[in-house]
Amino acid sequence: MKINIRHRSRRKDLRRNFSRIGSEVDVIPFLTMKFLAQKQEELNDNLDEFQKEYGFTFRDYELLTNIIKKYDKNEDSCLSDVKSALNVLKNSKNQDIKEIFSRVDDEKITKNNLNDIMDIIEYDDNLTELFKLVNYNQETYDNAVDRIIPPTIDLLSKLATINHEVKEFYDPSSMDAQTVTALEHFDHATLYLKNDADYIHAKQNLLINGISSDKVSLYKKEILIDEDSKKYDTIVSVPFEKRLKRNDKTKIKKYDKYITKSSNSIHLLNLIEHMDDNGIIVTTTTQDLLVKSDAQQLRQCLIENNLLDVVIDYDSGFRSRDIIILILNKNKESEDFLFIKPKHLLPGLLLPSEEQSIFKSYENREIIPKFSNIIDKDEIIKNDYNLNPKRYVYTLDYEKQSIEDILNKQKKCSDRIKELDQEIEAMLQKR
């Protein structure tokens, strides 16, 4: 019996696949092609329904599921079949699908890189999870950019649903619509994407996750301040790491009282401006916003207006710096603040028990020793509005001792030091 060694080694070779493909070929459309092939096979008895929804129909040899079978048998027709399928997709009557695949350059699909593409799309049968993995890897590997890893995005969206029903959703710095696809339910979402690639990837992510384009408004532009006055009940956003542009400086005059020119702070002020009366914000920021003097006015605003709800110390691995998760809530029932400091094995990777502890502490507003603590307003003010979780969550082990015991131990140590000094002095005199 022949053993397929290639399949067994696929996991360890994944990064090598991306390095060989390089930046010229986007792998995401092939995941979408596989999704559409599976959908057509599911609706094989009613292809008219498939044609109506997706605007095309594959011939059998163009189904990626069949091409993969040929590829596993090393048949030579795989490349021409893939290009034929791409041509069908580019002529789809569904405008989203046509737009997605019109960006794929057939000439850059070669026999060599097709081998790596096939290995990647066979890596996992769960296409929603594979999308996150592929998109993160090809972005970080090809472009050498720092992207917040998918588990962090999922965590933000899950936090937004605790004790809160999502209706109108807003993300002005969306990464491929990941914040939306991590939600179980929402009525409508408004997303801004920073470039063409993110915009197209967002469309594919929504398609693979079965989210209708009617439920999501996508805008292909990067914004720091949204001039739209619309309000939202749920805001989840990861700010882009960028400096203020020249044309932004006139827009931020309305925030002058906060004495800040940090893009992170301006981004947060923009989010607050778009909260409705039932609004909740889950976002990330850096340590700078929590401790630096130029952000004190903003921190004071969060405390005095009782907007701040939770601060979570979260090492996401983003730019090798700590990332802080902030939860703001306009409907807080208490006037205190929850600080959470979980442990991390690796950047961005929490043990399942740690993640569940975050949810438990937040949902029940519960103090967990060495993990979370509730701090009142007076203590925050006493600390000059410092919001660093390390200041409020005590993670060190300590043992209570009476002053008498401590003094006795100190005396014993002092006596022992004197004895040693005398011994050393005696040794030196014998020389």
Short mmCIF file of N, CA and C in Angstrom, two decimals, residues 146 148 153 156 171-175 194 222-224 236-242 262-268 271 282-286 289 318-319 321 323-324:
data_model
loop_
_atom_site.label_atom_id
_atom_site.label_comp_id
_atom_site.label_asym_id
_atom_site.label_seq_id
_atom_site.Cartn_x
_atom_site.Cartn_y
_atom_site.Cartn_z
N ASP A 146 2.74 43.79 10.82
CA ASP A 146 2.26 43.25 12.09
C ASP A 146 0.75 43.23 12.07
N ILE A 148 -2.72 41.84 14.17
CA ILE A 148 -3.22 41.22 15.40
C ILE A 148 -3.80 39.86 15.03
N ILE A 153 -8.95 38.88 17.77
CA ILE A 153 -10.17 39.45 17.19
C ILE A 153 -11.39 38.69 17.69
N LEU A 156 -12.30 39.77 21.22
CA LEU A 156 -12.95 41.08 21.28
C LEU A 156 -14.44 40.95 20.96
N ASP A 171 -17.37 48.95 12.94
CA ASP A 171 -15.93 48.74 13.04
C ASP A 171 -15.26 49.62 11.99
N PRO A 172 -14.70 50.77 12.40
CA PRO A 172 -14.08 51.68 11.44
C PRO A 172 -12.65 51.31 11.06
N SER A 173 -12.12 50.23 11.60
CA SER A 173 -10.76 49.79 11.24
C SER A 173 -10.76 48.27 11.08
N SER A 174 -11.67 47.80 10.26
CA SER A 174 -11.89 46.35 10.15
C SER A 174 -10.72 45.64 9.47
N MET A 175 -10.41 44.47 9.97
CA MET A 175 -9.44 43.59 9.33
C MET A 175 -10.21 42.44 8.70
N LYS A 194 -9.08 49.17 5.12
CA LYS A 194 -8.01 50.14 4.86
C LYS A 194 -7.47 50.11 3.44
N GLU A 222 -9.68 53.91 4.58
CA GLU A 222 -9.16 53.93 5.94
C GLU A 222 -9.53 55.28 6.57
N ILE A 223 -10.13 55.23 7.75
CA ILE A 223 -10.52 56.48 8.39
C ILE A 223 -10.00 56.51 9.83
N LEU A 224 -9.72 57.71 10.30
CA LEU A 224 -9.38 57.91 11.70
C LEU A 224 -10.55 58.56 12.42
N VAL A 236 -16.72 47.33 17.87
CA VAL A 236 -15.52 46.52 18.11
C VAL A 236 -14.49 46.96 17.09
N SER A 237 -13.31 47.35 17.55
CA SER A 237 -12.35 47.92 16.61
C SER A 237 -10.94 47.78 17.12
N VAL A 238 -10.04 47.48 16.20
CA VAL A 238 -8.60 47.45 16.50
C VAL A 238 -7.97 48.62 15.75
N PRO A 239 -7.45 49.64 16.44
CA PRO A 239 -6.93 50.81 15.72
C PRO A 239 -5.69 50.48 14.89
N PHE A 240 -5.60 51.13 13.75
CA PHE A 240 -4.39 50.98 12.94
C PHE A 240 -3.25 51.73 13.60
N GLU A 241 -2.05 51.18 13.47
CA GLU A 241 -0.87 51.87 13.97
C GLU A 241 -0.39 52.82 12.88
N LYS A 242 -0.76 54.07 13.01
CA LYS A 242 -0.34 55.04 12.00
C LYS A 242 -0.22 56.41 12.63
N SER A 262 -2.15 61.70 19.75
CA SER A 262 -1.92 60.27 19.52
C SER A 262 -3.06 59.70 18.67
N SER A 263 -2.71 58.96 17.64
CA SER A 263 -3.75 58.37 16.78
C SER A 263 -4.60 57.37 17.56
N ASN A 264 -3.98 56.68 18.54
CA ASN A 264 -4.75 55.74 19.37
C ASN A 264 -5.82 56.46 20.17
N SER A 265 -5.46 57.60 20.75
CA SER A 265 -6.42 58.37 21.54
C SER A 265 -7.51 58.96 20.66
N ILE A 266 -7.12 59.50 19.51
CA ILE A 266 -8.11 60.08 18.59
C ILE A 266 -9.07 59.00 18.09
N HIS A 267 -8.53 57.83 17.81
CA HIS A 267 -9.36 56.71 17.38
C HIS A 267 -10.41 56.37 18.44
N LEU A 268 -9.98 56.33 19.71
CA LEU A 268 -10.91 56.00 20.79
C LEU A 268 -11.97 57.09 20.95
N LEU A 271 -14.59 56.57 18.41
CA LEU A 271 -15.49 55.47 18.76
C LEU A 271 -16.54 55.94 19.78
N VAL A 282 -15.66 47.66 22.53
CA VAL A 282 -14.56 46.75 22.88
C VAL A 282 -13.45 47.06 21.89
N THR A 283 -12.33 47.53 22.39
CA THR A 283 -11.24 47.92 21.50
C THR A 283 -9.91 47.62 22.15
N THR A 284 -8.85 47.81 21.40
CA THR A 284 -7.50 47.63 21.95
C THR A 284 -6.78 48.96 21.93
N THR A 285 -5.84 49.10 22.84
CA THR A 285 -4.99 50.28 22.87
C THR A 285 -3.63 49.84 23.40
N THR A 286 -2.76 50.79 23.67
CA THR A 286 -1.43 50.46 24.19
C THR A 286 -1.28 50.98 25.62
N LEU A 289 -1.64 54.93 26.47
CA LEU A 289 -2.90 55.60 26.77
C LEU A 289 -3.27 55.45 28.24
N PHE A 318 1.43 42.01 19.13
CA PHE A 318 1.38 43.05 18.12
C PHE A 318 2.52 44.03 18.32
N ARG A 319 3.43 44.11 17.34
CA ARG A 319 4.60 44.98 17.42
C ARG A 319 5.43 44.75 18.69
N ARG A 321 4.64 44.53 21.67
CA ARG A 321 4.27 45.35 22.82
C ARG A 321 3.00 44.80 23.44
N ILE A 323 -0.67 44.77 24.59
CA ILE A 323 -1.91 45.38 24.10
C ILE A 323 -2.91 45.34 25.24
N ILE A 324 -3.65 46.42 25.40
CA ILE A 324 -4.65 46.50 26.43
C ILE A 324 -6.03 46.46 25.78
#
